[in-house]
Amino acid sequence: SVSPEEQEVIAELKARDREVRRHEAAHARTGGEFAGTPHYEFTRGPDGRAYAVGGTTPIDVNPVAGNPEATIQKMQTVKRAALAPAEPSAQDRAVAASAEAEEAKARNELRQQNAAQAGAEAGRAGIASRPRAGSLVNLFA
C-alpha cells in the first residue's frame, strides 16, 4: 500500500517522465537522420517503477565536408531539432547557437566559392574581373 505522500511523489515522477520523454522525442523527430535514439536517466519511485527524470538525444553537428550547401541545410535541421521542445534547455540553446555559427561559416564558404567561380568564368570569357574605378573596392584609393 502506498501512502498519500508516496502517491504525490509518484504523480510528480509520472509528470516528469512524460515531460522528459516528450522533450527528447521532439529532438529526435525534428532532427531526423541527424538525430540518434534518446537516452534516459531513471529514478525508482516508491512504487518500484523506473521513471525518466532526465535525457539526452545525440545529434550530429559536424559540417558536411566539402559541401557548404548541404552543411547549411543540415545546420538548419540541427537548429530546429535543438529548439523543438516546448522549453529548450540551456544545452539545447547552446547546440542551436553552435549550429547557427556552423551555418554562417558554410554560407561564407559558399559565397567565396561562388565568387571564385564567377571570377574564373569572367576570366575565361575575357572580361576583366578586377574592380573598376569608383566601385566599392578601389585598390588605389
CSV table of N, CA and C in Angstrom, one decimal:
chain,number,residue,atom,x,y,z
A,1,SER,N,0.8,-1.2,0.0
A,1,SER,CA,0.0,0.0,0.0
A,1,SER,C,0.9,1.2,0.0
A,2,VAL,N,0.5,2.2,-0.7
A,2,VAL,CA,1.3,3.5,-0.9
A,2,VAL,C,0.6,4.6,-0.1
A,3,SER,N,1.4,5.3,0.6
A,3,SER,CA,0.9,6.4,1.5
A,3,SER,C,0.5,7.6,0.6
A,4,PRO,N,-0.3,8.6,1.1
A,4,PRO,CA,-0.6,9.8,0.3
A,4,PRO,C,0.6,10.5,-0.1
A,5,GLU,N,1.6,10.6,0.7
A,5,GLU,CA,2.9,11.3,0.4
A,5,GLU,C,3.6,10.6,-0.8
A,6,GLU,N,3.6,9.3,-0.8
A,6,GLU,CA,4.2,8.5,-1.8
A,6,GLU,C,3.4,8.6,-3.1
A,7,GLN,N,2.1,8.7,-3.0
A,7,GLN,CA,1.2,8.9,-4.2
A,7,GLN,C,1.5,10.3,-4.9
A,8,GLU,N,1.8,11.3,-4.0
A,8,GLU,CA,2.1,12.6,-4.6
A,8,GLU,C,3.5,12.5,-5.3
A,9,VAL,N,4.5,11.8,-4.7
A,9,VAL,CA,5.8,11.7,-5.3
A,9,VAL,C,5.6,10.9,-6.7
A,10,ILE,N,4.8,9.9,-6.7
A,10,ILE,CA,4.6,9.1,-7.9
A,10,ILE,C,4.0,10.0,-9.0
A,11,ALA,N,3.0,10.8,-8.6
A,11,ALA,CA,2.3,11.7,-9.6
A,11,ALA,C,3.4,12.6,-10.2
A,12,GLU,N,4.2,13.2,-9.3
A,12,GLU,CA,5.3,14.1,-9.8
A,12,GLU,C,6.3,13.4,-10.7
A,13,LEU,N,6.6,12.2,-10.4
A,13,LEU,CA,7.5,11.4,-11.2
A,13,LEU,C,6.9,11.0,-12.6
A,14,LYS,N,5.6,10.7,-12.6
A,14,LYS,CA,4.9,10.4,-13.8
A,14,LYS,C,4.9,11.6,-14.7
A,15,ALA,N,4.6,12.8,-14.1
A,15,ALA,CA,4.6,14.0,-14.9
A,15,ALA,C,6.0,14.3,-15.5
A,16,ARG,N,7.0,14.2,-14.7
A,16,ARG,CA,8.4,14.4,-15.1
A,16,ARG,C,8.7,13.5,-16.2
A,17,ASP,N,8.4,12.2,-16.1
A,17,ASP,CA,8.7,11.2,-17.1
A,17,ASP,C,8.0,11.6,-18.4
A,18,ARG,N,6.8,12.0,-18.4
A,18,ARG,CA,6.1,12.4,-19.6
A,18,ARG,C,6.8,13.6,-20.3
A,19,GLU,N,7.1,14.6,-19.5
A,19,GLU,CA,7.8,15.8,-20.0
A,19,GLU,C,9.2,15.4,-20.6
A,20,VAL,N,10.0,14.6,-19.9
A,20,VAL,CA,11.3,14.2,-20.4
A,20,VAL,C,11.2,13.5,-21.7
A,21,ARG,N,10.3,12.5,-21.8
A,21,ARG,CA,10.1,11.7,-23.0
A,21,ARG,C,9.6,12.6,-24.2
A,22,ARG,N,8.6,13.5,-23.9
A,22,ARG,CA,8.1,14.4,-24.9
A,22,ARG,C,9.2,15.3,-25.4
A,23,HIS,N,10.1,15.8,-24.5
A,23,HIS,CA,11.2,16.7,-24.8
A,23,HIS,C,12.2,16.0,-25.8
A,24,GLU,N,12.6,14.8,-25.4
A,24,GLU,CA,13.6,14.1,-26.2
A,24,GLU,C,13.0,13.6,-27.5
A,25,ALA,N,11.7,13.2,-27.5
A,25,ALA,CA,11.1,12.8,-28.7
A,25,ALA,C,11.0,14.0,-29.7
A,26,ALA,N,10.8,15.2,-29.2
A,26,ALA,CA,10.8,16.3,-30.1
A,26,ALA,C,12.1,16.5,-30.8
A,27,HIS,N,13.2,16.4,-30.0
A,27,HIS,CA,14.6,16.4,-30.6
A,27,HIS,C,14.7,15.4,-31.7
A,28,ALA,N,14.4,14.1,-31.4
A,28,ALA,CA,14.7,13.0,-32.3
A,28,ALA,C,13.8,13.1,-33.5
A,29,ARG,N,12.6,13.5,-33.4
A,29,ARG,CA,11.6,13.6,-34.5
A,29,ARG,C,12.1,14.7,-35.5
A,30,THR,N,12.4,15.9,-34.9
A,30,THR,CA,12.8,17.0,-35.7
A,30,THR,C,14.2,16.9,-36.3
A,31,GLY,N,15.1,16.2,-35.6
A,31,GLY,CA,16.5,16.0,-36.1
A,31,GLY,C,16.6,15.0,-37.2
A,32,GLY,N,15.6,14.2,-37.4
A,32,GLY,CA,15.6,13.2,-38.5
A,32,GLY,C,16.8,12.4,-38.5
A,33,GLU,N,17.4,12.3,-39.7
A,33,GLU,CA,18.6,11.5,-39.9
A,33,GLU,C,19.8,11.9,-39.1
A,34,PHE,N,19.8,13.1,-38.6
A,34,PHE,CA,21.0,13.6,-37.9
A,34,PHE,C,20.9,13.3,-36.4
A,35,ALA,N,19.7,12.9,-35.9
A,35,ALA,CA,19.5,12.6,-34.5
A,35,ALA,C,19.5,11.1,-34.2
A,36,GLY,N,20.1,10.8,-33.1
A,36,GLY,CA,20.1,9.4,-32.6
A,36,GLY,C,19.0,9.1,-31.7
A,37,THR,N,19.0,7.9,-31.1
A,37,THR,CA,18.0,7.5,-30.2
A,37,THR,C,18.1,8.2,-28.9
A,38,PRO,N,17.1,8.7,-28.3
A,38,PRO,CA,17.2,9.3,-27.0
A,38,PRO,C,17.6,8.3,-25.9
A,39,HIS,N,18.4,8.9,-25.0
A,39,HIS,CA,18.9,8.1,-23.8
A,39,HIS,C,18.3,8.8,-22.6
A,40,TYR,N,17.9,8.0,-21.6
A,40,TYR,CA,17.2,8.5,-20.4
A,40,TYR,C,17.9,8.2,-19.2
A,41,GLU,N,17.8,9.0,-18.2
A,41,GLU,CA,18.3,8.8,-16.8
A,41,GLU,C,17.0,8.5,-16.0
A,42,PHE,N,17.1,7.4,-15.2
A,42,PHE,CA,15.9,7.0,-14.5
A,42,PHE,C,16.1,7.1,-13.0
A,43,THR,N,15.0,7.2,-12.3
A,43,THR,CA,15.0,7.1,-10.8
A,43,THR,C,13.8,6.1,-10.5
A,44,ARG,N,14.0,5.4,-9.4
A,44,ARG,CA,13.0,4.5,-9.0
A,44,ARG,C,12.0,5.1,-8.0
A,45,GLY,N,10.7,5.0,-8.3
A,45,GLY,CA,9.7,5.6,-7.5
A,45,GLY,C,9.4,4.7,-6.3
A,46,PRO,N,8.6,5.3,-5.4
A,46,PRO,CA,8.2,4.5,-4.2
A,46,PRO,C,7.4,3.2,-4.6
A,47,ASP,N,6.8,3.2,-5.8
A,47,ASP,CA,6.1,2.1,-6.3
A,47,ASP,C,7.0,1.0,-6.9
A,48,GLY,N,8.3,1.3,-6.9
A,48,GLY,CA,9.3,0.3,-7.5
A,48,GLY,C,9.5,0.5,-9.0
A,49,ARG,N,8.7,1.4,-9.6
A,49,ARG,CA,8.9,1.6,-11.1
A,49,ARG,C,10.0,2.6,-11.4
A,50,ALA,N,10.5,2.5,-12.6
A,50,ALA,CA,11.6,3.4,-13.0
A,50,ALA,C,10.9,4.6,-13.8
A,51,TYR,N,11.3,5.8,-13.5
A,51,TYR,CA,10.7,7.0,-14.2
A,51,TYR,C,11.9,7.8,-14.8
A,52,ALA,N,11.7,8.2,-16.0
A,52,ALA,CA,12.7,9.1,-16.7
A,52,ALA,C,12.7,10.4,-16.0
A,53,VAL,N,13.9,10.9,-15.5
A,53,VAL,CA,14.0,12.2,-14.9
A,53,VAL,C,14.9,13.1,-15.6
A,54,GLY,N,15.6,12.6,-16.7
A,54,GLY,CA,16.5,13.3,-17.5
A,54,GLY,C,16.7,12.6,-18.8
A,55,GLY,N,17.3,13.3,-19.7
A,55,GLY,CA,17.5,12.6,-21.0
A,55,GLY,C,18.4,13.4,-21.9
A,56,THR,N,19.0,12.7,-22.9
A,56,THR,CA,19.7,13.3,-24.0
A,56,THR,C,19.4,12.7,-25.3
A,57,THR,N,19.5,13.4,-26.3
A,57,THR,CA,19.4,12.9,-27.7
A,57,THR,C,20.6,13.3,-28.5
A,58,PRO,N,21.4,12.3,-28.9
A,58,PRO,CA,22.6,12.7,-29.7
A,58,PRO,C,22.2,13.2,-31.0
A,59,ILE,N,23.0,14.2,-31.5
A,59,ILE,CA,22.7,14.8,-32.8
A,59,ILE,C,24.0,15.1,-33.4
A,60,ASP,N,24.1,14.8,-34.7
A,60,ASP,CA,25.4,15.0,-35.5
A,60,ASP,C,25.4,16.5,-35.9
A,61,VAL,N,26.4,17.2,-35.3
A,61,VAL,CA,26.6,18.6,-35.6
A,61,VAL,C,27.8,18.9,-36.4
A,62,ASN,N,28.3,17.9,-37.1
A,62,ASN,CA,29.5,18.1,-37.9
A,62,ASN,C,29.1,18.6,-39.3
A,63,PRO,N,29.9,19.6,-39.8
A,63,PRO,CA,29.6,20.1,-41.2
A,63,PRO,C,29.8,18.9,-42.2
A,64,VAL,N,29.2,19.1,-43.3
A,64,VAL,CA,29.3,18.1,-44.4
A,64,VAL,C,30.6,18.5,-45.2
A,65,ALA,N,31.6,17.7,-45.1
A,65,ALA,CA,32.9,18.0,-45.7
A,65,ALA,C,32.8,18.4,-47.2
A,66,GLY,N,33.3,19.5,-47.6
A,66,GLY,CA,33.4,19.9,-49.0
A,66,GLY,C,32.0,20.3,-49.6
A,67,ASN,N,31.0,20.5,-48.8
A,67,ASN,CA,29.7,20.8,-49.3
A,67,ASN,C,28.9,21.8,-48.5
A,68,PRO,N,29.3,23.1,-48.7
A,68,PRO,CA,28.6,24.1,-47.8
A,68,PRO,C,27.1,24.2,-47.9
A,69,GLU,N,26.6,23.9,-49.1
A,69,GLU,CA,25.1,23.9,-49.3
A,69,GLU,C,24.4,22.8,-48.4
A,70,ALA,N,25.0,21.6,-48.4
A,70,ALA,CA,24.5,20.6,-47.6
A,70,ALA,C,24.7,20.9,-46.1
A,71,THR,N,25.8,21.5,-45.8
A,71,THR,CA,26.0,21.9,-44.4
A,71,THR,C,25.0,22.9,-43.9
A,72,ILE,N,24.7,23.9,-44.8
A,72,ILE,CA,23.7,24.9,-44.4
A,72,ILE,C,22.3,24.2,-44.1
A,73,GLN,N,21.9,23.3,-45.0
A,73,GLN,CA,20.6,22.6,-44.8
A,73,GLN,C,20.7,21.8,-43.5
A,74,LYS,N,21.8,21.1,-43.3
A,74,LYS,CA,21.9,20.2,-42.1
A,74,LYS,C,21.9,21.1,-40.8
A,75,MET,N,22.6,22.2,-40.8
A,75,MET,CA,22.6,23.1,-39.6
A,75,MET,C,21.2,23.7,-39.3
A,76,GLN,N,20.5,23.9,-40.4
A,76,GLN,CA,19.1,24.4,-40.1
A,76,GLN,C,18.3,23.3,-39.5
A,77,THR,N,18.4,22.1,-39.9
A,77,THR,CA,17.7,21.0,-39.3
A,77,THR,C,18.2,20.8,-37.8
A,78,VAL,N,19.5,20.9,-37.6
A,78,VAL,CA,20.0,20.7,-36.2
A,78,VAL,C,19.5,21.8,-35.3
A,79,LYS,N,19.4,23.0,-35.8
A,79,LYS,CA,18.9,24.1,-35.0
A,79,LYS,C,17.4,23.9,-34.7
A,80,ARG,N,16.6,23.5,-35.7
A,80,ARG,CA,15.2,23.2,-35.4
A,80,ARG,C,15.1,22.1,-34.4
A,81,ALA,N,15.9,21.1,-34.5
A,81,ALA,CA,15.8,20.0,-33.6
A,81,ALA,C,16.2,20.4,-32.2
A,82,ALA,N,17.2,21.2,-32.0
A,82,ALA,CA,17.6,21.7,-30.7
A,82,ALA,C,16.6,22.5,-30.0
A,83,LEU,N,15.8,23.3,-30.8
A,83,LEU,CA,14.8,24.2,-30.3
A,83,LEU,C,13.4,23.6,-30.4
A,84,ALA,N,13.3,22.4,-30.8
A,84,ALA,CA,12.0,21.7,-31.0
A,84,ALA,C,11.1,21.6,-29.7
A,85,PRO,N,11.7,21.2,-28.5
A,85,PRO,CA,10.9,21.1,-27.3
A,85,PRO,C,10.2,22.4,-26.9
A,86,ALA,N,9.1,22.3,-26.2
A,86,ALA,CA,8.4,23.5,-25.8
A,86,ALA,C,9.3,24.4,-24.9
A,87,GLU,N,10.1,23.7,-24.1
A,87,GLU,CA,11.0,24.5,-23.2
A,87,GLU,C,12.4,24.0,-23.4
A,88,PRO,N,13.2,24.6,-24.5
A,88,PRO,CA,14.5,24.2,-24.7
A,88,PRO,C,15.4,24.5,-23.5
A,89,SER,N,16.3,23.5,-23.2
A,89,SER,CA,17.2,23.7,-22.1
A,89,SER,C,18.4,24.6,-22.5
A,90,ALA,N,19.2,24.9,-21.5
A,90,ALA,CA,20.4,25.7,-21.8
A,90,ALA,C,21.3,25.0,-22.8
A,91,GLN,N,21.4,23.7,-22.6
A,91,GLN,CA,22.2,22.8,-23.6
A,91,GLN,C,21.6,22.9,-24.9
A,92,ASP,N,20.3,22.8,-25.0
A,92,ASP,CA,19.6,22.8,-26.3
A,92,ASP,C,19.9,24.2,-27.0
A,93,ARG,N,19.9,25.2,-26.3
A,93,ARG,CA,20.2,26.6,-26.8
A,93,ARG,C,21.6,26.7,-27.3
A,94,ALA,N,22.5,26.0,-26.6
A,94,ALA,CA,23.9,26.0,-26.9
A,94,ALA,C,24.1,25.3,-28.2
A,95,VAL,N,23.5,24.2,-28.4
A,95,VAL,CA,23.6,23.4,-29.6
A,95,VAL,C,23.0,24.2,-30.8
A,96,ALA,N,21.9,24.9,-30.6
A,96,ALA,CA,21.3,25.7,-31.6
A,96,ALA,C,22.3,26.8,-32.0
A,97,ALA,N,22.9,27.5,-31.1
A,97,ALA,CA,23.9,28.5,-31.3
A,97,ALA,C,25.1,28.0,-32.1
A,98,SER,N,25.5,26.8,-31.7
A,98,SER,CA,26.7,26.2,-32.4
A,98,SER,C,26.3,25.9,-33.9
A,99,ALA,N,25.1,25.4,-34.1
A,99,ALA,CA,24.6,25.1,-35.5
A,99,ALA,C,24.5,26.4,-36.3
A,100,GLU,N,24.0,27.5,-35.6
A,100,GLU,CA,23.9,28.7,-36.3
A,100,GLU,C,25.3,29.3,-36.7
A,101,ALA,N,26.3,29.1,-35.9
A,101,ALA,CA,27.7,29.5,-36.2
A,101,ALA,C,28.2,28.7,-37.4
A,102,GLU,N,28.0,27.4,-37.3
A,102,GLU,CA,28.5,26.5,-38.4
A,102,GLU,C,27.8,26.9,-39.7
A,103,GLU,N,26.5,27.2,-39.6
A,103,GLU,CA,25.7,27.6,-40.8
A,103,GLU,C,26.3,28.9,-41.4
A,104,ALA,N,26.7,29.8,-40.6
A,104,ALA,CA,27.2,31.1,-41.0
A,104,ALA,C,28.6,30.8,-41.7
A,105,LYS,N,29.4,29.9,-41.1
A,105,LYS,CA,30.7,29.6,-41.8
A,105,LYS,C,30.4,29.0,-43.2
A,106,ALA,N,29.5,28.1,-43.3
A,106,ALA,CA,29.2,27.5,-44.5
A,106,ALA,C,28.6,28.5,-45.5
A,107,ARG,N,27.8,29.4,-45.1
A,107,ARG,CA,27.3,30.5,-46.0
A,107,ARG,C,28.5,31.3,-46.6
A,108,ASN,N,29.5,31.6,-45.7
A,108,ASN,CA,30.6,32.4,-46.1
A,108,ASN,C,31.5,31.6,-47.1
A,109,GLU,N,31.7,30.3,-46.8
A,109,GLU,CA,32.4,29.4,-47.7
A,109,GLU,C,31.7,29.3,-49.1
A,110,LEU,N,30.4,29.2,-49.1
A,110,LEU,CA,29.6,29.2,-50.3
A,110,LEU,C,29.8,30.5,-51.1
A,111,ARG,N,29.7,31.6,-50.4
A,111,ARG,CA,30.0,32.9,-51.1
A,111,ARG,C,31.3,33.0,-51.7
A,112,GLN,N,32.3,32.5,-51.0
A,112,GLN,CA,33.7,32.5,-51.5
A,112,GLN,C,33.8,31.6,-52.7
A,113,GLN,N,33.2,30.5,-52.7
A,113,GLN,CA,33.2,29.5,-53.8
A,113,GLN,C,32.5,30.2,-55.0
A,114,ASN,N,31.4,30.8,-54.8
A,114,ASN,CA,30.6,31.4,-55.9
A,114,ASN,C,31.4,32.6,-56.5
A,115,ALA,N,32.1,33.4,-55.6
A,115,ALA,CA,32.9,34.5,-56.1
A,115,ALA,C,34.1,34.0,-56.9
A,116,ALA,N,34.7,32.9,-56.5
A,116,ALA,CA,35.8,32.4,-57.2
A,116,ALA,C,35.4,31.8,-58.5
A,117,GLN,N,34.2,31.2,-58.5
A,117,GLN,CA,33.7,30.6,-59.8
A,117,GLN,C,33.3,31.7,-60.7
A,118,ALA,N,32.7,32.8,-60.2
A,118,ALA,CA,32.3,33.9,-61.1
A,118,ALA,C,33.6,34.5,-61.7
A,119,GLY,N,34.6,34.7,-60.9
A,119,GLY,CA,35.9,35.3,-61.4
A,119,GLY,C,36.5,34.4,-62.4
A,120,ALA,N,36.5,33.1,-62.2
A,120,ALA,CA,37.1,32.2,-63.2
A,120,ALA,C,36.3,32.2,-64.5
A,121,GLU,N,35.0,32.3,-64.4
A,121,GLU,CA,34.1,32.3,-65.6
A,121,GLU,C,34.3,33.6,-66.3
A,122,ALA,N,34.5,34.7,-65.6
A,122,ALA,CA,34.7,36.0,-66.2
A,122,ALA,C,36.0,36.0,-66.9
A,123,GLY,N,37.0,35.4,-66.3
A,123,GLY,CA,38.4,35.3,-66.9
A,123,GLY,C,38.3,34.5,-68.2
A,124,ARG,N,37.6,33.4,-68.2
A,124,ARG,CA,37.5,32.6,-69.4
A,124,ARG,C,36.8,33.4,-70.5
A,125,ALA,N,35.9,34.2,-70.1
A,125,ALA,CA,35.1,35.0,-71.2
A,125,ALA,C,35.8,36.2,-71.6
A,126,GLY,N,37.0,36.5,-71.1
A,126,GLY,CA,37.8,37.7,-71.5
A,126,GLY,C,37.3,38.9,-70.8
A,127,ILE,N,36.5,38.8,-69.8
A,127,ILE,CA,36.0,40.0,-69.1
A,127,ILE,C,37.0,40.3,-67.9
A,128,ALA,N,37.3,41.6,-67.8
A,128,ALA,CA,38.2,42.0,-66.6
A,128,ALA,C,37.4,41.7,-65.3
A,129,SER,N,38.1,41.1,-64.4
A,129,SER,CA,37.4,40.8,-63.2
A,129,SER,C,37.9,41.6,-62.0
A,130,ARG,N,38.8,42.6,-62.3
A,130,ARG,CA,39.2,43.5,-61.2
A,130,ARG,C,38.3,44.7,-61.1
A,131,PRO,N,38.3,45.3,-59.9
A,131,PRO,CA,37.3,46.4,-59.7
A,131,PRO,C,37.7,47.6,-60.6
A,132,ARG,N,36.6,48.3,-61.0
A,132,ARG,CA,36.8,49.5,-61.8
A,132,ARG,C,36.9,50.7,-60.8
A,133,ALA,N,37.4,51.8,-61.3
A,133,ALA,CA,37.4,53.0,-60.5
A,133,ALA,C,36.0,53.4,-60.1
A,134,GLY,N,35.8,53.8,-58.9
A,134,GLY,CA,34.5,54.2,-58.4
A,134,GLY,C,33.7,53.0,-57.9
A,135,SER,N,34.2,51.8,-57.9
A,135,SER,CA,33.5,50.7,-57.4
A,135,SER,C,33.7,50.7,-55.9
A,136,LEU,N,33.0,49.8,-55.2
A,136,LEU,CA,33.1,49.7,-53.7
A,136,LEU,C,34.5,49.3,-53.3
A,137,VAL,N,35.2,48.5,-54.1
A,137,VAL,CA,36.6,48.1,-53.8
A,137,VAL,C,37.5,48.8,-54.7
A,138,ASN,N,38.1,49.9,-54.2
A,138,ASN,CA,39.1,50.7,-55.0
A,138,ASN,C,40.5,50.4,-54.4
A,139,LEU,N,41.3,49.7,-55.1
A,139,LEU,CA,42.6,49.3,-54.6
A,139,LEU,C,43.6,50.5,-54.6
A,140,PHE,N,43.3,51.5,-55.3
A,140,PHE,CA,44.3,52.6,-55.4
A,140,PHE,C,43.8,53.9,-54.7
A,141,ALA,N,42.9,53.7,-53.8
A,141,ALA,CA,42.3,54.9,-53.1
A,141,ALA,C,43.3,55.5,-52.2
